[in-house]
């Protein structure tokens, strides 16, 4: 398996623009997590899905953030409108079992909002 | 106080040295993860522990559930071990991971 695949790897955009980050989890994994990493706050969970259903979105910072998982092999994290403080690295991770399963991370999407 | 505390925050070692990174947590957990993040930014899961000890190559991870403490050891350290090592705990209830702030390890040749 190719592992967790994220795109784009890098995105630079202007404030106010819509940003869409994409993730393809490892086939067969039924948990998908979106994390954000910043220098100030480290790694933070934004939202996670189990079997394509959002389970915990309490980490989503604002209504400007939304995440979907239309099927088992694809998820998106959307920011609309984007702001400079959204600049961060966004990681997607998947696992087979949330409680006891090993976590596999994508390479991350580095977002810069000017 | 953070739920997950790592020490030290920064560690510089000479190649070949034995290295220990510590992680203490304050909540009930179902599992503890040790992650490695290289300068390029990718994150790799090194270990997932719920009890005892695991070994993979030169890396050893231990956990003491009663003391709420885990250690990551690197034997015969090498410059390629230079990375940020992150401890993360999964609470006993739910699936959220809470992360430590990471330990920046630099191994000099």
Coordinates of N, CA, C and O in Angstrom, one line a residue, chain A:
Chain A
X1 N 0.9 -1.2 0.0 CA 0.0 0.0 0.0 C 0.9 1.2 0.0 O 2.0 1.2 0.6
X2 N 0.4 2.3 -0.6 CA 1.2 3.5 -0.8 C 1.2 4.3 0.5 O 1.9 5.3 0.6
X3 N 0.5 4.0 1.5 CA 0.4 4.8 2.7 C -0.7 5.9 2.6 O -1.4 5.9 1.6
X4 N -0.7 6.7 3.6 CA -1.7 7.8 3.5 C -1.2 8.9 2.6 O -0.1 9.3 2.7
X5 N -2.1 9.3 1.7 CA -1.7 10.2 0.6 C -2.4 11.5 0.8 O -3.7 11.6 0.9
X6 N -1.6 12.6 0.9 CA -2.2 13.9 1.1 C -1.9 14.8 -0.1 O -0.8 14.7 -0.7
X7 N -2.8 15.7 -0.5 CA -2.5 16.7 -1.5 C -3.3 18.0 -1.2 O -4.3 18.0 -0.5
X8 N -2.7 19.2 -1.5 CA -1.4 19.3 -2.1 C -0.3 19.2 -0.9 O -0.7 19.3 0.2
X9 N 0.9 19.1 -1.3 CA 2.0 19.1 -0.3 C 2.3 20.5 0.2 O 2.6 20.7 1.4
X10 N 2.1 21.5 -0.7 CA 2.3 22.9 -0.3 C 1.3 23.7 -1.0 O 0.9 23.4 -2.1
X11 N 0.8 24.7 -0.2 CA -0.2 25.6 -0.8 C 0.0 27.0 -0.2 O 0.1 27.1 1.0
X12 N 0.1 27.9 -1.1 CA 0.2 29.3 -0.7 C -1.0 30.0 -1.3 O -1.2 29.9 -2.5
X13 N -1.7 30.7 -0.5 CA -2.9 31.4 -1.0 C -3.1 32.7 -0.3 O -2.3 33.0 0.7
X14 N -4.0 33.5 -0.8 CA -4.2 34.8 -0.2 C -5.4 34.8 0.8 O -6.3 34.0 0.6
X15 N -5.3 35.6 1.8 CA -6.4 35.7 2.7 C -7.8 35.8 2.0 O -7.9 36.6 1.1
X16 N -8.7 35.1 2.5 CA -10.1 35.1 1.9 C -10.4 34.1 0.9 O -11.5 33.8 0.6
X17 N -9.3 33.4 0.4 CA -9.5 32.3 -0.6 C -9.9 31.0 0.1 O -9.7 30.8 1.3
X18 N -10.6 30.2 -0.7 CA -11.0 28.9 -0.2 C -9.8 27.9 -0.4 O -9.1 28.0 -1.4
X19 N -9.6 27.1 0.6 CA -8.5 26.1 0.6 C -9.2 24.7 0.8 O -10.0 24.5 1.7
X20 N -8.8 23.8 -0.1 CA -9.2 22.4 0.1 C -8.0 21.5 0.2 O -7.2 21.5 -0.7
X21 N -7.9 20.8 1.3 CA -6.9 19.8 1.4 C -7.5 18.4 1.3 O -8.6 18.2 1.8
X22 N -6.7 17.5 0.7 CA -7.3 16.2 0.4 C -6.5 15.1 1.0 O -5.3 15.2 1.3
X23 N -7.2 14.0 1.3 CA -6.5 12.8 2.0 C -7.1 11.5 1.5 O -8.3 11.4 1.4
X24 N -6.2 10.6 1.2 CA -6.6 9.2 0.9 C -6.0 8.3 1.9 O -4.8 8.2 2.0
X25 N -6.9 7.7 2.8 CA -6.3 6.9 3.8 C -5.8 5.5 3.3 O -6.1 5.2 2.1
X26 N -5.2 4.8 4.1 CA -4.8 3.4 3.8 C -6.0 2.6 3.6 O -6.9 2.6 4.4
X27 N -6.0 1.8 2.5 CA -7.2 1.0 2.2 C -7.5 0.0 3.4 O -6.5 -0.7 3.9
X28 N -8.7 0.0 3.8 CA -9.1 -0.9 4.9 C -9.1 -0.3 6.2 O -9.7 -0.8 7.2
X29 N -8.5 0.9 6.4 CA -8.5 1.6 7.6 C -9.9 2.3 7.8 O -10.3 2.9 6.9
X30 N -10.4 2.1 9.0 CA -11.8 2.7 9.2 C -11.8 3.9 10.0 O -12.9 4.5 10.3
X31 N -10.6 4.4 10.5 CA -10.5 5.7 11.2 C -9.6 6.6 10.4 O -8.6 6.3 10.0
X32 N -10.1 7.9 10.3 CA -9.3 8.9 9.7 C -9.3 10.1 10.5 O -10.4 10.6 11.1
X33 N -8.1 10.7 10.7 CA -7.9 11.8 11.6 C -7.3 13.0 10.8 O -6.5 12.8 10.0
X34 N -7.8 14.2 11.1 CA -7.1 15.4 10.6 C -6.5 16.1 11.8 O -7.2 16.4 12.8
X35 N -5.2 16.4 11.6 CA -4.5 17.2 12.7 C -3.9 18.4 12.1 O -3.6 18.5 10.9
X36 N -3.6 19.4 12.9 CA -3.0 20.6 12.5 C -1.7 20.8 13.4 O -1.8 20.6 14.6
X37 N -0.6 21.2 12.8 CA 0.6 21.5 13.6 C 1.1 22.9 13.4 O 1.3 23.3 12.2
X38 N 1.3 23.6 14.4 CA 1.8 24.9 14.4 C 2.9 25.0 15.4 O 3.0 24.2 16.4
X39 N 3.8 26.0 15.3 CA 4.9 26.2 16.2 C 4.3 26.5 17.6 O 4.8 26.0 18.6
X40 N 3.3 27.3 17.6 CA 2.8 27.7 18.9 C 2.0 26.6 19.7 O 2.1 26.5 20.9
X41 N 1.3 25.8 19.0 CA 0.3 24.9 19.6 C 0.7 23.4 19.4 O 0.0 22.5 20.0
X42 N 1.7 23.2 18.6 CA 2.1 21.8 18.4 C 1.0 21.1 17.5 O 0.3 21.7 16.7
X43 N 0.9 19.8 17.8 CA -0.1 19.0 17.0 C -1.5 19.0 17.8 O -1.5 18.8 19.0
X44 N -2.5 19.2 17.0 CA -3.9 19.3 17.6 C -4.8 18.5 16.7 O -4.7 18.6 15.4
X45 N -5.7 17.7 17.3 CA -6.7 17.0 16.5 C -7.8 18.0 16.1 O -8.3 18.7 17.0
X46 N -8.1 18.0 14.9 CA -9.2 18.8 14.4 C -10.5 18.0 14.4 O -11.6 18.5 14.9
X47 N -10.5 16.9 13.8 CA -11.7 16.1 13.6 C -11.3 14.6 13.3 O -10.2 14.4 12.8
X48 N -12.1 13.7 13.7 CA -11.9 12.3 13.2 C -13.2 11.6 12.8 O -14.2 12.0 13.2
X49 N -13.0 10.7 11.8 CA -14.1 9.9 11.3 C -13.9 8.5 11.6 O -12.8 8.0 11.6
X50 N -15.0 7.8 11.8 CA -15.1 6.3 11.8 C -16.1 5.8 10.8 O -17.2 6.2 10.9
X51 N -15.6 5.0 9.9 CA -16.5 4.5 8.9 C -17.2 5.6 8.1 O -18.4 5.6 7.9
X52 N -16.4 6.7 7.8 CA -16.9 7.8 7.0 C -17.8 8.8 7.8 O -18.2 9.8 7.3
X53 N -18.1 8.5 9.1 CA -18.9 9.3 9.9 C -18.1 10.2 10.8 O -17.3 9.7 11.5
X54 N -18.4 11.5 10.9 CA -17.6 12.3 11.8 C -18.0 12.0 13.2 O -19.2 12.0 13.6
X55 N -17.0 11.7 14.1 CA -17.2 11.3 15.4 C -17.0 12.4 16.4 O -17.8 12.6 17.4
X56 N -15.9 13.1 16.2 CA -15.5 14.2 17.2 C -14.9 15.3 16.3 O -13.9 15.2 15.8
X57 N -15.7 16.4 16.3 CA -15.2 17.6 15.6 C -14.9 18.8 16.5 O -14.9 19.9 16.1
X58 N -14.8 18.5 17.8 CA -14.6 19.5 18.8 C -13.3 20.3 18.6 O -13.2 21.4 19.1
X59 N -12.4 19.8 17.8 CA -11.2 20.5 17.6 C -11.2 21.4 16.4 O -10.2 22.2 16.2
X60 N -12.3 21.4 15.7 CA -12.4 22.3 14.5 C -12.5 23.7 15.0 O -13.4 24.0 15.8
X61 N -11.6 24.6 14.7 CA -11.5 25.9 15.3 C -12.7 26.8 15.1 O -13.1 27.5 16.0
X62 N -13.2 26.8 13.9 CA -14.3 27.8 13.7 C -15.2 27.2 12.5 O -14.8 26.2 11.9
X63 N -16.3 27.9 12.3 CA -17.2 27.5 11.2 C -16.5 27.6 9.9 O -17.0 27.1 8.9
X64 N -15.4 28.3 9.8 CA -14.7 28.4 8.5 C -14.1 27.1 8.1 O -13.8 26.9 6.9
X65 N -14.0 26.2 9.0 CA -13.4 24.9 8.8 C -14.5 23.9 8.6 O -15.4 23.8 9.4
X66 N -14.4 23.0 7.6 CA -15.3 21.9 7.5 C -14.6 20.7 6.9 O -13.6 20.9 6.2
X67 N -15.0 19.5 7.2 CA -14.4 18.3 6.8 C -15.5 17.3 6.3 O -16.6 17.3 6.9
X68 N -15.2 16.6 5.3 CA -16.1 15.6 4.8 C -15.4 14.3 4.5 O -14.2 14.3 4.2
X69 N -16.1 13.2 4.5 CA -15.5 12.0 4.1 C -16.6 11.2 3.3 O -17.4 10.5 3.8
X70 N -16.8 11.5 2.0 CA -17.8 11.0 1.2 C -17.8 9.5 1.0 O -18.8 8.8 0.7
X71 N -16.6 8.9 1.1 CA -16.4 7.5 1.0 C -15.2 7.0 1.8 O -14.4 7.9 2.3
X72 N -15.0 5.7 1.8 CA -13.9 5.2 2.6 C -12.5 5.5 2.2 O -11.5 5.3 2.9
X73 N -12.4 6.0 0.9 CA -11.0 6.3 0.4 C -10.7 7.7 0.2 O -9.7 8.1 -0.5
X74 N -11.5 8.6 0.7 CA -11.3 10.0 0.4 C -11.9 11.0 1.5 O -13.0 10.8 1.9
X75 N -11.1 12.0 1.9 CA -11.6 13.0 2.8 C -11.1 14.3 2.4 O -10.0 14.4 1.8
X76 N -11.8 15.4 2.7 CA -11.4 16.7 2.5 C -11.5 17.5 3.7 O -12.4 17.3 4.5
X77 N -10.6 18.5 3.8 CA -10.6 19.5 4.9 C -10.7 20.9 4.1 O -9.8 21.2 3.4
X78 N -11.7 21.6 4.4 CA -11.9 22.9 3.7 C -11.9 24.1 4.6 O -12.4 24.0 5.7
X79 N -11.2 25.1 4.2 CA -11.2 26.4 5.0 C -11.7 27.5 4.1 O -11.2 27.7 3.0
X80 N -12.8 28.1 4.5 CA -13.4 29.1 3.7 C -14.1 30.1 4.6 O -15.0 29.8 5.3
X81 N -13.7 31.4 4.6 CA -12.5 31.9 3.9 C -11.2 31.7 4.8 O -11.3 31.7 6.0
X82 N -10.1 31.6 4.1 CA -8.9 31.4 4.8 C -8.3 32.7 5.4 O -8.6 33.8 4.9
X83 N -7.6 32.5 6.5 CA -6.9 33.7 7.2 C -5.5 33.3 7.5 O -5.1 32.2 7.6
X84 N -4.6 34.4 7.6 CA -3.2 34.1 7.9 C -3.0 33.2 9.1 O -2.0 32.4 9.1
X85 N -3.8 33.3 10.1 CA -3.6 32.4 11.3 C -3.9 30.9 11.0 O -3.6 30.1 11.9
X86 N -4.4 30.6 9.9 CA -4.6 29.2 9.5 C -3.4 28.6 8.9 O -3.3 27.4 8.7
X87 N -2.3 29.4 8.7 CA -1.1 28.9 8.2 C -0.5 27.8 9.2 O -0.4 28.1 10.4
X88 N -0.3 26.6 8.7 CA 0.1 25.5 9.5 C 0.4 24.3 8.6 O 0.2 24.4 7.4
X89 N 0.9 23.2 9.2 CA 0.9 22.0 8.4 C -0.3 21.1 8.9 O -0.5 20.9 10.1
X90 N -1.0 20.7 7.9 CA -2.2 19.8 8.2 C -1.9 18.4 7.9 O -1.5 18.1 6.7
X91 N -2.0 17.5 8.8 CA -1.7 16.1 8.7 C -3.0 15.3 8.7 O -3.9 15.6 9.5
X92 N -3.1 14.3 7.8 CA -4.1 13.3 7.8 C -3.5 12.0 8.3 O -2.3 11.7 7.9
X93 N -4.2 11.3 9.1 CA -3.7 10.0 9.6 C -4.9 9.0 9.5 O -6.0 9.4 9.6
X94 N -4.5 7.7 9.4 CA -5.5 6.7 9.4 C -5.1 5.5 10.3 O -3.9 5.3 10.5
X95 N -6.1 4.8 10.8 CA -5.7 3.6 11.6 C -6.8 2.6 11.4 O -8.0 2.9 11.0
X96 N -6.5 1.4 11.8 CA -7.5 0.3 11.6 C -8.4 0.3 12.8 O -9.6 0.1 12.7
X97 N -7.8 0.5 14.0 CA -8.6 0.5 15.2 C -8.3 1.8 16.0 O -7.1 2.0 16.2
X98 N -9.2 2.6 16.4 CA -8.9 3.8 17.0 C -8.2 3.7 18.3 O -7.3 4.3 18.7
X99 N -8.7 2.7 19.1 CA -8.2 2.6 20.5 C -6.9 1.9 20.6 O -6.0 2.2 21.4
X100 N -6.7 0.9 19.7 CA -5.5 0.1 19.8 C -4.7 0.0 18.6 O -3.7 -0.7 18.5
X101 N -5.1 0.7 17.5 CA -4.4 0.6 16.2 C -3.3 1.6 16.1 O -3.4 2.7 16.5
X102 N -2.3 1.1 15.4 CA -1.2 2.0 15.0 C -1.7 3.1 14.1 O -2.6 2.9 13.3
X103 N -1.1 4.3 14.2 CA -1.5 5.4 13.5 C -0.5 5.6 12.3 O 0.7 5.6 12.5
X104 N -1.0 5.9 11.1 CA -0.2 6.1 10.0 C -0.5 7.5 9.5 O -1.6 7.8 9.1
X105 N 0.6 8.3 9.3 CA 0.4 9.7 9.0 C 0.7 9.9 7.5 O 1.6 9.2 6.9
X106 N 0.1 10.9 6.9 CA 0.5 11.3 5.6 C 1.6 12.3 5.7 O 2.1 12.6 6.8
X107 N 2.2 12.8 4.6 CA 3.3 13.6 4.6 C 3.0 15.1 5.0 O 3.9 15.9 5.3
X108 N 1.7 15.4 5.1 CA 1.3 16.7 5.5 C 1.1 17.6 4.3 O 1.7 17.5 3.3
X109 N 0.2 18.6 4.6 CA 0.0 19.7 3.6 C 0.4 21.0 4.3 O -0.2 21.4 5.3
X110 N 1.4 21.7 3.8 CA 1.9 22.9 4.4 C 1.1 24.1 3.8 O 1.3 24.3 2.6
X111 N 0.3 24.7 4.6 CA -0.5 25.8 4.1 C 0.0 27.2 4.6 O 0.3 27.3 5.8
X112 N 0.2 28.1 3.6 CA 0.6 29.5 4.0 C -0.5 30.4 3.4 O -0.8 30.4 2.2
X113 N -1.1 31.2 4.3 CA -2.1 32.1 3.9 C -1.5 33.5 4.1 O -1.1 33.9 5.2
X114 N -1.4 34.2 3.0 CA -0.7 35.6 3.0 C -1.7 36.7 3.3 O -2.9 36.5 3.1

